[in-house]
Coordinates of C-alpha atoms in Angstrom, one line a residue:
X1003 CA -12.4 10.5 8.0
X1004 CA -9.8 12.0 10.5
X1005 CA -7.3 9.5 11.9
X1006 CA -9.1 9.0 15.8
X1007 CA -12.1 8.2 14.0
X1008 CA -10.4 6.0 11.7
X1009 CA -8.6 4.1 14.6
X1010 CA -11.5 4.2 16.7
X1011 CA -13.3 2.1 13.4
X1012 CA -10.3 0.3 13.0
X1013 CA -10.4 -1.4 17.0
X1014 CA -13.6 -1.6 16.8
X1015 CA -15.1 -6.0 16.9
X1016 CA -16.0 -6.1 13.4
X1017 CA -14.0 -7.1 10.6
X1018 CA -13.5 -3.9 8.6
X1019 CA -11.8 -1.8 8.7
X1020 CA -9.0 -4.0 8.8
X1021 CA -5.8 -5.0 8.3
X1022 CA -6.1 -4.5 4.4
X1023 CA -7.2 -0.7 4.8
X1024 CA -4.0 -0.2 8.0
X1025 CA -2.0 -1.6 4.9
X1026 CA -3.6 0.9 2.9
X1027 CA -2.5 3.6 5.4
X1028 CA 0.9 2.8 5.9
X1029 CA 1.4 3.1 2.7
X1030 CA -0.4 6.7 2.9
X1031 CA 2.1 7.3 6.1
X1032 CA 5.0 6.5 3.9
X1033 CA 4.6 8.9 0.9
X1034 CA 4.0 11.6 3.1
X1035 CA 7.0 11.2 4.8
X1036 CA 8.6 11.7 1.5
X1037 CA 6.9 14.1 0.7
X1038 CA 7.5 16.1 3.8
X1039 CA 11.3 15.4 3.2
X1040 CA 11.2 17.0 -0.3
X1041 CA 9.0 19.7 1.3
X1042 CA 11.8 20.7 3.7
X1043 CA 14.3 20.2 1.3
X1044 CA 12.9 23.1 -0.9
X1045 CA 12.4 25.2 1.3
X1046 CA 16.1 25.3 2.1
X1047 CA 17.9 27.7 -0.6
X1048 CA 21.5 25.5 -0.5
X1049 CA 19.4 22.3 -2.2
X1050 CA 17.8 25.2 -5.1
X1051 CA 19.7 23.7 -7.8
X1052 CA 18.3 20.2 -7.5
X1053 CA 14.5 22.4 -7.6
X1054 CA 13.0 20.2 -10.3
X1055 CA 14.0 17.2 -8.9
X1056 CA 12.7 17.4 -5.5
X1057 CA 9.5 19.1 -7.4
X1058 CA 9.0 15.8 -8.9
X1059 CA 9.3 13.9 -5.7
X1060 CA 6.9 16.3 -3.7
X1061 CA 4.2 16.0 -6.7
X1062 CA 4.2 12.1 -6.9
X1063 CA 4.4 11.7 -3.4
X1064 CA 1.3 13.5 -3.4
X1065 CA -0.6 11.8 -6.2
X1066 CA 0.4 8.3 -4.5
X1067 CA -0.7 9.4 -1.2
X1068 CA -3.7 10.3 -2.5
X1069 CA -4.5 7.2 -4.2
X1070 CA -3.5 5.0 -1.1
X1071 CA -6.4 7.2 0.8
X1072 CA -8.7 6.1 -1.9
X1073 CA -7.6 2.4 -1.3
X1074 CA -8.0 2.8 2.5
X1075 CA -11.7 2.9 1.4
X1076 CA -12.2 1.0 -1.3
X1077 CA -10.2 -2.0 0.8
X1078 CA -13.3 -1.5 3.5
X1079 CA -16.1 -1.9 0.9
X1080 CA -14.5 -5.0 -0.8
X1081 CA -14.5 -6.4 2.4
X1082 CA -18.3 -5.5 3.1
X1083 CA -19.3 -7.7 -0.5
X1084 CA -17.6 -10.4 0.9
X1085 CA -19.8 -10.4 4.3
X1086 CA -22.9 -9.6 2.0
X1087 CA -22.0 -12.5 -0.2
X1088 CA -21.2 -14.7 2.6
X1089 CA -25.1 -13.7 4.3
X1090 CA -26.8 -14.7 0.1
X1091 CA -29.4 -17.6 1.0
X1092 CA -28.2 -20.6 -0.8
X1093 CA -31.9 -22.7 0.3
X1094 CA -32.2 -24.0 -3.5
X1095 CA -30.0 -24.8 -6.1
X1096 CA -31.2 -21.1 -7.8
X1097 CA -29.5 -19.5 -4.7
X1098 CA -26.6 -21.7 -4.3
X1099 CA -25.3 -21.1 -7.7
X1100 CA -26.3 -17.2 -6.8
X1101 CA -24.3 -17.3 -3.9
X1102 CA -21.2 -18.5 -5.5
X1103 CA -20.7 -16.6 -7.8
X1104 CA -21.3 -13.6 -5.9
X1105 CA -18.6 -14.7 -3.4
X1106 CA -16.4 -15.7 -6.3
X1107 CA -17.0 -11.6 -7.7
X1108 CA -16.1 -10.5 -3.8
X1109 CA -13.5 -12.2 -3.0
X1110 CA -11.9 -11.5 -6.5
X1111 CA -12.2 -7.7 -5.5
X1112 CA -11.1 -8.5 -2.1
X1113 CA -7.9 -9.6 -4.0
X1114 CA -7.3 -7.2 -6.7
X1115 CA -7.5 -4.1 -4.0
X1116 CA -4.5 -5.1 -1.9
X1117 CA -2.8 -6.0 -5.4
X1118 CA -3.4 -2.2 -6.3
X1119 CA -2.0 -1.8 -2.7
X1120 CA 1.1 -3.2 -3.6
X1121 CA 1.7 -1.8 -6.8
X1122 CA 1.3 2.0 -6.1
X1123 CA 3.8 1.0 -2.6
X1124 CA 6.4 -0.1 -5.2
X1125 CA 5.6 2.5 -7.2
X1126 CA 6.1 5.0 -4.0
X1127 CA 9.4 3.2 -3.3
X1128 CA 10.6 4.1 -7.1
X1129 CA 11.2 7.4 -5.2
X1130 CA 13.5 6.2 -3.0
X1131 CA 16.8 6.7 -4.8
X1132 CA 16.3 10.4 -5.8
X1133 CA 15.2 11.2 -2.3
X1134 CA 18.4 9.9 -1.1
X1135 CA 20.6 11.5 -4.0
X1136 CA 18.7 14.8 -3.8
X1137 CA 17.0 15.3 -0.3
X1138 CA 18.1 16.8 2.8
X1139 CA 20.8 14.1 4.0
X1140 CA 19.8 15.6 8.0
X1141 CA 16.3 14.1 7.4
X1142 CA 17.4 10.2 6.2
X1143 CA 15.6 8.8 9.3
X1144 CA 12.4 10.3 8.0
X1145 CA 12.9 8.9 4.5
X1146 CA 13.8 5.2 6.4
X1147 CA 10.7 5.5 8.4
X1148 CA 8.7 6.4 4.9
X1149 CA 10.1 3.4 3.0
X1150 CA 9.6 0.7 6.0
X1151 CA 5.8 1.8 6.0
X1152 CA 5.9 1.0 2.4
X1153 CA 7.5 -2.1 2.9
X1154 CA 4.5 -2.9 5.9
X1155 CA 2.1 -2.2 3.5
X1156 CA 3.3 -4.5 0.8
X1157 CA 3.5 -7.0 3.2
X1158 CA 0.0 -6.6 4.9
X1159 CA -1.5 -6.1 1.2
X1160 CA 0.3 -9.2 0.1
X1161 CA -1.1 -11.5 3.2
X1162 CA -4.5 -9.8 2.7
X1163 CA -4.3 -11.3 -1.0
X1164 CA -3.3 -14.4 -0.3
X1165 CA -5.5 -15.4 2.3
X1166 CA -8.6 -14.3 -0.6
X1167 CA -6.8 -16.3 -3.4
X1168 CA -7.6 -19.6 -1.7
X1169 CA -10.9 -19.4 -2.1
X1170 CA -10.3 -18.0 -5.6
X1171 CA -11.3 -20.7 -8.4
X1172 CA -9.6 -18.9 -11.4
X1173 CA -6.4 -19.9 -11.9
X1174 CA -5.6 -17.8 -14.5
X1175 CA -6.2 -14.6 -12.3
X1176 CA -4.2 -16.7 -9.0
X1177 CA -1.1 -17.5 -11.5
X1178 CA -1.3 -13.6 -12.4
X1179 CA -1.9 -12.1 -9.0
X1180 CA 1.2 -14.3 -7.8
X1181 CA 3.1 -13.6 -9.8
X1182 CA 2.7 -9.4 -8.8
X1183 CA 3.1 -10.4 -5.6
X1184 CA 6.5 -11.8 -6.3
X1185 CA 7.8 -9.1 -8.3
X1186 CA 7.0 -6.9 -5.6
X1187 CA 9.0 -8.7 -3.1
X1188 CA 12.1 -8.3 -5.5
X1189 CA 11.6 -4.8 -6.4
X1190 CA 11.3 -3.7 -2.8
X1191 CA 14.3 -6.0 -1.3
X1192 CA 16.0 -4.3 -4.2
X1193 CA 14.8 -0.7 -2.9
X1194 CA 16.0 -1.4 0.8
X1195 CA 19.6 -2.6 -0.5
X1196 CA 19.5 0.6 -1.6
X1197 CA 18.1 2.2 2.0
X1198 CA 20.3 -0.3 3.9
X1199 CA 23.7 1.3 1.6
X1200 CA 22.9 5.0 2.1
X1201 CA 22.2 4.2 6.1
X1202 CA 25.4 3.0 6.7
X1203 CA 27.4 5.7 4.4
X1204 CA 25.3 7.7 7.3
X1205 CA 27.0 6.0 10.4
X1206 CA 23.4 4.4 10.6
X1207 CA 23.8 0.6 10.4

């Protein structure tokens, strides 16, 4: 799906696409923004001895791009079982029970996609410091532009989770999916005390 067609789905008055596959893409937006960074950076021949490095960087950034593509999609079809779950008849006590757990199965999906949201946006932002150390210092606003589309889609994910986790019953799975959530936060409040430090070595904050 090219991106008009995906905003033009995305405005559209139904309920997904939504906010949990925009998360999805601004995570997508984020890693290739550093991935064009370490693209420009190797192509400049003064930054050749720090080759494998950016290498690295440019091959991740393109694995977890991918993968946030793939969840921009599979964010919409979790969303479709909940509406199919939500339309079950629940007439008898057959198709009540049925119903619920159906809905129980969908919103559990519904919650464990955005999780997989986070955690490949934290993984993304694990990039961070050796774009900073190793890429082109003239292209930092890029690599600030990439990491606070990370950030938005950990924080779009994470609301998208929550919001399915109250109507969650396991509490087991709610305890776990929490406690993600939270190590998230930290690890990227973490990764922008790390953005925020090289920004204002740059005369940028």
């Amino acid at each position: 799906m090219n991106l008009e067609v995906f905003l033009d789905e995305l405005r559209a008055p139904k309920g997904a696409p939504g906010g949990g596959a925009a998360s999805a893409l601004a995570g997508a937006i984020g890693c290739a923004l550093f991935q064009m960074v370490s693209g420009i950076t190797l192509s400049l021949p003064r930054f050749a001895e720090n080759k494998d490095k950016l290498e690295n960087i440019h091959a991740e950034s393109e694995k977890l791009f991918q993968r946030f593509l793939k969840l921009t999609e599979e964010d919409t079809e979790a969303y479709k079982q909940v509406e199919l779950a939500l339309k079950m008849p629940k007439n008898t006590p057959e198709e009540k029970d049925a119903r619920r757990r159906a809905m129980q199965n969908a919103f559990r999906l519904a919650t464990e996609v955005p999780v997989q949201v986070i955690e490949t946006a934290v993984k993304s932002m694990a990039l961070l410091p050796d774009i900073l150390t190793y890429g082109n210092p003239n292209a930092i606003t890029d690599v600030c532009v990439g990491f606070y589309m990370l950030d938005t889609a950990i924080r779009g994910a994470s609301a998208n989770a929550k919001i399915n986790l109250i109507s969650i019953k396991d509490e087991e799975f709610k305890v776990a999916c929490n406690k993600k959530l939270e190590d998230a936060q930290n690890a990227a409040s973490q990764y922008a005390d790390t953005l925020s430090h090289a920004m204002k070595k740059a005369g940028l904050e």
